Each structure stands twice: as structure tokens, then as C-alpha cells.
CSV table of C-alpha atoms in Angstrom, one decimal:
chain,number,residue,atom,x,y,z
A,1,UNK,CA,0.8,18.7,9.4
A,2,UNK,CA,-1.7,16.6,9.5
A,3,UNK,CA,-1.7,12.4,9.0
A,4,UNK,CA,-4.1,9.7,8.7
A,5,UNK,CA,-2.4,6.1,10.9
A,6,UNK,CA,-4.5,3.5,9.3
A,7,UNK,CA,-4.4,-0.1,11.6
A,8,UNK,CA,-5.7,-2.4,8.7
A,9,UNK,CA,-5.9,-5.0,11.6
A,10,UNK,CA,-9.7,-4.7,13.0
A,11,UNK,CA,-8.8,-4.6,17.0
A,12,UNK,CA,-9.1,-1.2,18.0
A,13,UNK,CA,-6.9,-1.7,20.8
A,14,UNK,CA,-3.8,-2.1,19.2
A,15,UNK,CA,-4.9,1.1,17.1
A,16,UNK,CA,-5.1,3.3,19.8
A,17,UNK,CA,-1.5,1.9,21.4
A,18,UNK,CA,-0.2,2.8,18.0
A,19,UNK,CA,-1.8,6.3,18.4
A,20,UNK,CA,-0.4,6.7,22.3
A,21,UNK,CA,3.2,5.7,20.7
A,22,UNK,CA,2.8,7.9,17.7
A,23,UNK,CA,2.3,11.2,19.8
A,24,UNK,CA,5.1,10.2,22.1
A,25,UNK,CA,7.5,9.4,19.3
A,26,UNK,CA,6.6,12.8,16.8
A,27,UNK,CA,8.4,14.8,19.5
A,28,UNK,CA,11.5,12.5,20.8
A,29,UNK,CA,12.0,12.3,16.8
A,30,UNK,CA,12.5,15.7,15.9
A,31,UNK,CA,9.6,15.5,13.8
A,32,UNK,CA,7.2,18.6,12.7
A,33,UNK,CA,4.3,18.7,15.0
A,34,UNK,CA,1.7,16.9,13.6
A,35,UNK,CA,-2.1,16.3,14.2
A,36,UNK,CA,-2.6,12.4,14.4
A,37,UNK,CA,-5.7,10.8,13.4
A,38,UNK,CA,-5.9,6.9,13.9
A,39,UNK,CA,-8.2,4.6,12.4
A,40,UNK,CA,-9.6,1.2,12.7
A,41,UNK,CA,-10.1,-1.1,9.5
A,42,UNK,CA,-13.6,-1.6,9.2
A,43,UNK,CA,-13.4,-5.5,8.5
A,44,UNK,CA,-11.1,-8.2,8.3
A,45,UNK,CA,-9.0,-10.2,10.6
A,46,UNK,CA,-7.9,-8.7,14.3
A,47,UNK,CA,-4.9,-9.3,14.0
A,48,UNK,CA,-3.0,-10.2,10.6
A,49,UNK,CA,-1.3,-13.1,10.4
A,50,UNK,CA,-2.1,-15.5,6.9
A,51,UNK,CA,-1.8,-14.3,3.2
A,52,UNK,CA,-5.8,-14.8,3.8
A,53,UNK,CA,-5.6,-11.9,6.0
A,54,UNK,CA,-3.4,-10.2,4.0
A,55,UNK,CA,-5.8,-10.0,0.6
A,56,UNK,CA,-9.2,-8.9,2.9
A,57,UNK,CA,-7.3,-6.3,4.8
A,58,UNK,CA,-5.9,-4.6,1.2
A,59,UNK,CA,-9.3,-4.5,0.7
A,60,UNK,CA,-10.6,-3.2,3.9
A,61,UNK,CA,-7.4,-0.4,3.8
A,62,UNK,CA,-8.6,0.7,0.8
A,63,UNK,CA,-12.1,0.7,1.7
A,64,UNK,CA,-11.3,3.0,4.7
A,65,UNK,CA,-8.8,5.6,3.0
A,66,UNK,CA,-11.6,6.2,0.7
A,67,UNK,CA,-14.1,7.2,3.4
A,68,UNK,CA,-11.7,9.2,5.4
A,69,UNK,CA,-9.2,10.6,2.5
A,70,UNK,CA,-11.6,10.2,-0.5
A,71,UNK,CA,-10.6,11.8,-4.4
A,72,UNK,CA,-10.3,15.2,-3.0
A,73,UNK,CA,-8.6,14.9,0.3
A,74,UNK,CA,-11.5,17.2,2.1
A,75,UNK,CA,-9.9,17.0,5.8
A,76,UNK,CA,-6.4,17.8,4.5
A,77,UNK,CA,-4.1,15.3,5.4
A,78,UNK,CA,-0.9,15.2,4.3
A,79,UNK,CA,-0.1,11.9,4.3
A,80,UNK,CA,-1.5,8.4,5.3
A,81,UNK,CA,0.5,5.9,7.1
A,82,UNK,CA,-0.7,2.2,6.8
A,83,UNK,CA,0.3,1.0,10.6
A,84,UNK,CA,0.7,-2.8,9.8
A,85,UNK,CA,3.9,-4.2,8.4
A,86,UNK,CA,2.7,-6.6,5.6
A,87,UNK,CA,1.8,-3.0,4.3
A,88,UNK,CA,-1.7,-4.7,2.8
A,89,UNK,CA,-3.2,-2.5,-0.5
A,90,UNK,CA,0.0,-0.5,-0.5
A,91,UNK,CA,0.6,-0.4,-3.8
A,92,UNK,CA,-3.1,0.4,-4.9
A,93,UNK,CA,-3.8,3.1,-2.4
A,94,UNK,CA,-0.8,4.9,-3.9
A,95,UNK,CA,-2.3,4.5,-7.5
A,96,UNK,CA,-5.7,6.2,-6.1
A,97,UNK,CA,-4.8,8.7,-3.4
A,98,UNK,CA,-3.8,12.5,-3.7
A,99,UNK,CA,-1.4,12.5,-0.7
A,100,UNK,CA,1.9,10.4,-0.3
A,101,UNK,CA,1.0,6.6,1.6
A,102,UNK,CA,3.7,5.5,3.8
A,103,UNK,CA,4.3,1.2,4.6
A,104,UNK,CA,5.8,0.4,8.4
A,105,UNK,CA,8.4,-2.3,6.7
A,106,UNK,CA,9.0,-0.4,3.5
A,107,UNK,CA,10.4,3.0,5.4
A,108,UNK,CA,12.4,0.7,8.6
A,109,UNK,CA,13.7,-1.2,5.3
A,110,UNK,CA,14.8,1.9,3.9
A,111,UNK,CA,16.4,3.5,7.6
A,112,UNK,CA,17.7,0.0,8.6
A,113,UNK,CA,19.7,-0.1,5.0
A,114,UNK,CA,21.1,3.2,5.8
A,115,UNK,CA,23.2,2.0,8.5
A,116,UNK,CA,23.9,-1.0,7.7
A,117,UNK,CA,24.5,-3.2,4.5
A,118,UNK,CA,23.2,-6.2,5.6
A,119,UNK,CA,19.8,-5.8,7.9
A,120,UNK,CA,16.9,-8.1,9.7
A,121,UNK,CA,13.3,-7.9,10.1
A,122,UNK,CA,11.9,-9.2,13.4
A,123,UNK,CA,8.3,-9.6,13.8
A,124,UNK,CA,5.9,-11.8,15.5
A,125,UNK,CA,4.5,-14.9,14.0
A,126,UNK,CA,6.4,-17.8,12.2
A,127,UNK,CA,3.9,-17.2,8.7
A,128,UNK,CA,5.1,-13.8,8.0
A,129,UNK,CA,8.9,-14.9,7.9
A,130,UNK,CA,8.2,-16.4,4.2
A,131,UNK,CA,5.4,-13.6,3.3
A,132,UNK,CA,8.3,-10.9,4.4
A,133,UNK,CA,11.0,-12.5,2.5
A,134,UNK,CA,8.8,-11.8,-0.8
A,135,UNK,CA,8.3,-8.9,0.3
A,136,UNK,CA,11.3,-7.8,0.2
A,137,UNK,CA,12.4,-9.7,-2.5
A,138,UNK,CA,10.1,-7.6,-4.9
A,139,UNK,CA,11.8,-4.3,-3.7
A,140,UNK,CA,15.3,-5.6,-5.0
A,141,UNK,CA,16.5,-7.1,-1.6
A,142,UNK,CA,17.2,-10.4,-1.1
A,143,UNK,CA,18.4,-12.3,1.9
A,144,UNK,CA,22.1,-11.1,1.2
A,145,UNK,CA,20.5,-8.0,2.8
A,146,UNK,CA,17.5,-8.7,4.2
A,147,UNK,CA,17.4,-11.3,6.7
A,148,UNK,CA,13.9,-12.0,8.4
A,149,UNK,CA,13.1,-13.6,11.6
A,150,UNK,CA,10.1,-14.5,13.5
A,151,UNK,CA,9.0,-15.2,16.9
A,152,UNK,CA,5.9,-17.6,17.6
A,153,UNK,CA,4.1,-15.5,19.4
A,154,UNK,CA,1.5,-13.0,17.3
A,155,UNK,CA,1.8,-9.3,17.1
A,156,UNK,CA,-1.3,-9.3,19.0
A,157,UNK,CA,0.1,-11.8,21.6
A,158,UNK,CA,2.9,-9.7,22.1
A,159,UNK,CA,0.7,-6.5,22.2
A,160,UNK,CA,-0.8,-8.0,25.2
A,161,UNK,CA,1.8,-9.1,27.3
A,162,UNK,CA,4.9,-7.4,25.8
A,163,UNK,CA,7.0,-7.7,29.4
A,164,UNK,CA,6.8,-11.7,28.7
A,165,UNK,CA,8.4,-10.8,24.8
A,166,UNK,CA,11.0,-8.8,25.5
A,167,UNK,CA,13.5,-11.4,26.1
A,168,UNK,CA,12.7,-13.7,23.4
A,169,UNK,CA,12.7,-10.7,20.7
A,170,UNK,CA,16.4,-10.2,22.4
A,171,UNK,CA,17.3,-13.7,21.8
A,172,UNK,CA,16.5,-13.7,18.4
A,173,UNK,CA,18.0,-10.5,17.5
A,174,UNK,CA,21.0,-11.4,18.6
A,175,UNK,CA,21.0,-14.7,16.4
A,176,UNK,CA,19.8,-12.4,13.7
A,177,UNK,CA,23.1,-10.0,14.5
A,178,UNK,CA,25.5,-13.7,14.7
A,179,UNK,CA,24.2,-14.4,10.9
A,180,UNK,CA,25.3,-10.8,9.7
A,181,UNK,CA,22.5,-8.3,10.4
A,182,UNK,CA,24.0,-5.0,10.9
A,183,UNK,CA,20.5,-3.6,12.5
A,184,UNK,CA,17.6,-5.4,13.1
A,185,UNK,CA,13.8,-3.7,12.8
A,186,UNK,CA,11.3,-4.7,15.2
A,187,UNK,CA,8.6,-4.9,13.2
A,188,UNK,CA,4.7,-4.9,13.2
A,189,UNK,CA,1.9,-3.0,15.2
A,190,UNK,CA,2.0,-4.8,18.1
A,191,UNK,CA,5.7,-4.2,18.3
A,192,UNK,CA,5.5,-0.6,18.8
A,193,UNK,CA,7.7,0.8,21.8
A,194,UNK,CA,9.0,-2.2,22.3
A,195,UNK,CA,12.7,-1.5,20.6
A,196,UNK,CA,13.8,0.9,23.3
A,197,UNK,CA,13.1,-2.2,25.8
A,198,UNK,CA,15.6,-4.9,23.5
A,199,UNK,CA,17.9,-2.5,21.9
A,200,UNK,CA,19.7,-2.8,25.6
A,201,UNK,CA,20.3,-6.4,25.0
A,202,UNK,CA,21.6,-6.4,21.3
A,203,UNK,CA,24.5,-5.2,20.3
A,204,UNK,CA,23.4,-3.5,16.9
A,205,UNK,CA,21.0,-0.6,16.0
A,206,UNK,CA,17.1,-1.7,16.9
A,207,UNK,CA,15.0,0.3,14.9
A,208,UNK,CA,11.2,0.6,15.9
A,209,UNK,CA,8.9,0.3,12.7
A,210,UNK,CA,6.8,2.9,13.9
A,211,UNK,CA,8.8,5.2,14.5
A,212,UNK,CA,10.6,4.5,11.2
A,213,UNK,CA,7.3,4.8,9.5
A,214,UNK,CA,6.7,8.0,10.7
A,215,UNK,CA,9.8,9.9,10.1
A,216,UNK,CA,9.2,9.1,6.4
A,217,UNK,CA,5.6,10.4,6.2
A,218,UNK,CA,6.4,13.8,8.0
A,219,UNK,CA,9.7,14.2,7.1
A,220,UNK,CA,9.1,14.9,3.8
A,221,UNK,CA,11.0,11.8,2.1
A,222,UNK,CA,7.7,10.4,0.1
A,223,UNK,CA,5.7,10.7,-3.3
A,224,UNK,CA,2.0,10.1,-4.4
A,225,UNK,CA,1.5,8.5,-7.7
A,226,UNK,CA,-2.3,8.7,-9.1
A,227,UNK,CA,-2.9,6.0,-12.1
A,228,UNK,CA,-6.5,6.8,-13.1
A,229,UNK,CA,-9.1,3.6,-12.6
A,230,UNK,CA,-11.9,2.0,-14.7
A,231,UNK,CA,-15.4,1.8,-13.3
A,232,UNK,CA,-15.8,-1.6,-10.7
A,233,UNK,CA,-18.9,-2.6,-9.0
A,234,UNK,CA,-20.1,-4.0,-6.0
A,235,UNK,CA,-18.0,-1.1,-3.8
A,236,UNK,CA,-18.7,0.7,-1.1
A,237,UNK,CA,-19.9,4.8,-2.1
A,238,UNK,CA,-16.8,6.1,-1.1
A,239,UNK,CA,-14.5,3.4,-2.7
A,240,UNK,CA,-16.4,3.2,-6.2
A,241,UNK,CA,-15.9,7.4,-6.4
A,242,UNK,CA,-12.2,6.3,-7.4
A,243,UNK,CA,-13.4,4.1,-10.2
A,244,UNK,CA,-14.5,5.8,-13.4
């Protein structure tokens, strides 16, 4: 198999952590071996944090999975993964692309639900608490099952100095686990590997968006929908082939 991990956040760093936990994780996962190839979003904010950041990066996501995927899928992937947990341009890259496109918070939604009825998101930064509850909202789950948390600290600032986050993300997952949650998903790029570290400390399932995300891109669990496009303008050569 082969899949496209797609960090719509512009710092290459946290791309290639996610690519150094992706190959270690494919294996420990039972998943079918899988060539990995990770990519940097062209443009946009380093690290997401603002519904600002949010609308450039679904551009910039789509921007790149039209250079690198394209109408006709040339390198034969099998799937793209978009390796940021607001899953930005989501939606529209499944109405353009010829193989299946897989969201972080979407599939540790999905795996958290499976275990238990009443589940939290963790993540890093307080803005995406209120962009995450909409989020889920829109796919049917409301805070009766989805609870979401934050931590002040960025993805990015926890990507950097994850020893000094471990203990907070505890602290707060275990709140999350007093006020119901029956799992909680550590969620967001710079939050990958980091569930094996808290898990230890709370005393519910921690899932690791990551690896969440990749079980349901090579496991098989995922569809592509194509909704053909009028012509647009103004778009990059790759991005406007998808338009009329």
C-alpha cells in the first residue's frame, strides 16, 4: 500500500515527527505494510491554531493533494491522510480526489466511540476547544458524547518540549475521565506518541490520533466520494485541473 500523510501545518518539523511515528506505529498496529510519503503544506500558518488558520490551510491542503495526488492518482496511492486534527478541506478533498481521505479527529472519534459511549478530545490550545465542539457537533455528537478539553500550551509547543506536557495532558484527562469520558484521544500533530507516555497516569483508554488515523486509511474502513466541479480561476495548475 501506499499513502500520502499530508501536515496542512507549514513547519516541516512536526511533519517529519509525524512521518518517524507513522513508520513506528504501521507495524505495532498490525497494519499492512505500507510505503509512507509525508508532506509539508505549501502555505499557511506553522502551526494551526485560529479558525483563520483553519480556512488558509483547507486551501493550502487542497492545493497540495492536487500536486501530489492530482485527477488521476499517477503515483498510486491509496489513500491520503490529512495529519492535523481540525481536519482543514476535509470535506472538499473528498469531493475531488480518486482515493479514500482520512481526518485524525474524525477516525479517533470513531475508535474512541467504540469503546466507550461517552468520549473526550484532548488537544493543545484553548481556541480549538470551541472549534472542536462544532466539529463534532456536525457529525451527530454532541457533548453528551463528546467532551473536549484543551491545554494552553500549542500543539507546536508541546511538539517541542513534550517531557514538560506530559503531566498536564494527565491532569486534564483525568478531569476529562471525573466528568464521564469513557476514553479520552490525544489529539493533534504535535501530540503524536505522546498517549503511550499519559495513558499510565489515567485510568481510561488513551487513544493516539495518529495512530487512530492510520488504522482507518490502511485498514480498509474508508470511501472516496467524487462530486464533479465547475471551472474556478485564479488556481494553481494542478488545483484548477479539478475544475471543469
Amino acid at each position: 500500500m501506499r499513502l500520502l500523510l499530508l501536515n496542512g501545518n507549514t513547519d516541516a518539523a512536526i511533519t517529519a515527527m509525524l512521518a518517524r511515528h507513522a513508520a513506528e506505529a504501521i507495524p505495532r498496529l498490525g497494519l499492512p505494510a505500507a510505503e509512507l510519503d509525508a508532506v509539508t503544506a505549501a502555505f499557511g500558518a506553522r502551526y494551526i491554531a485560529t479558525r483563520a488558520a483553519v480556512a488558509v490551510a483547507g486551501h493550502a491542503v487542497l492545493a497540495a493533494l492536487a500536486e501530489h495526488v492530482g485527477p488521476d492518482n499517477p503515483r498510486g496511492y491509496d489513500a491520503a491522510l490529512i495529519a492535523c486534527f481540525g481536519e482543514p478541506g476535509i470535506e472538499a478533498a473528498r469531493e475531488v480526489m480518486p482515493i479514500p481521505v482520512v481526518g485524525m479527529a474524525e477516525a479517533s472519534i470513531a475508535a474512541a466511540l467504540a469503546i466507550a459511549p461517552r468520549i473526550a478530545l484532548l488537544t493543545g490550545g484553548a481556541l480549538w476547544v470551541p472549534m472542536l465542539e462544532e466539529f463534532a457537533l456536525v457529525r451527530g455528537h454532541g457533548r453528551d458524547r463528546v467532551l473536549v478539553r484543551g491545554v494552553t500550551p500549542t500543539g507546536d509547543m508541546i511538539a517541542r518540549d513534550p517531557d514538560g506536557a506530559v503531566a498536564l495532558l494527565a491532569e486534564v484527562a483525568r478531569e476529562a475521565v471525573a466528568d464521564g469520558a469513557g476514553a479520552v484521544v490525544l489529539g493533534g500533530a504535535g501530540l503524536a506518541g505522546l498517549a503511550a507516555r499519559v495513558a499510565p497516569s489515567v485510568p481510561v483508554p488513551v487513544l493516539d490520533s495518529l495512530d487512530c488515523a492510520l488504522a482507518a486509511a490502511l485498514g480498509g474502513r474508508t470511501l472516496a466520494v467524487r462530486v464533479a466541479q465547475a471551472p474556478a480561476v485564479g488556481l494553481s495548475a494542478p488545483l484548477a485541473r479539478w475544475f471543469g
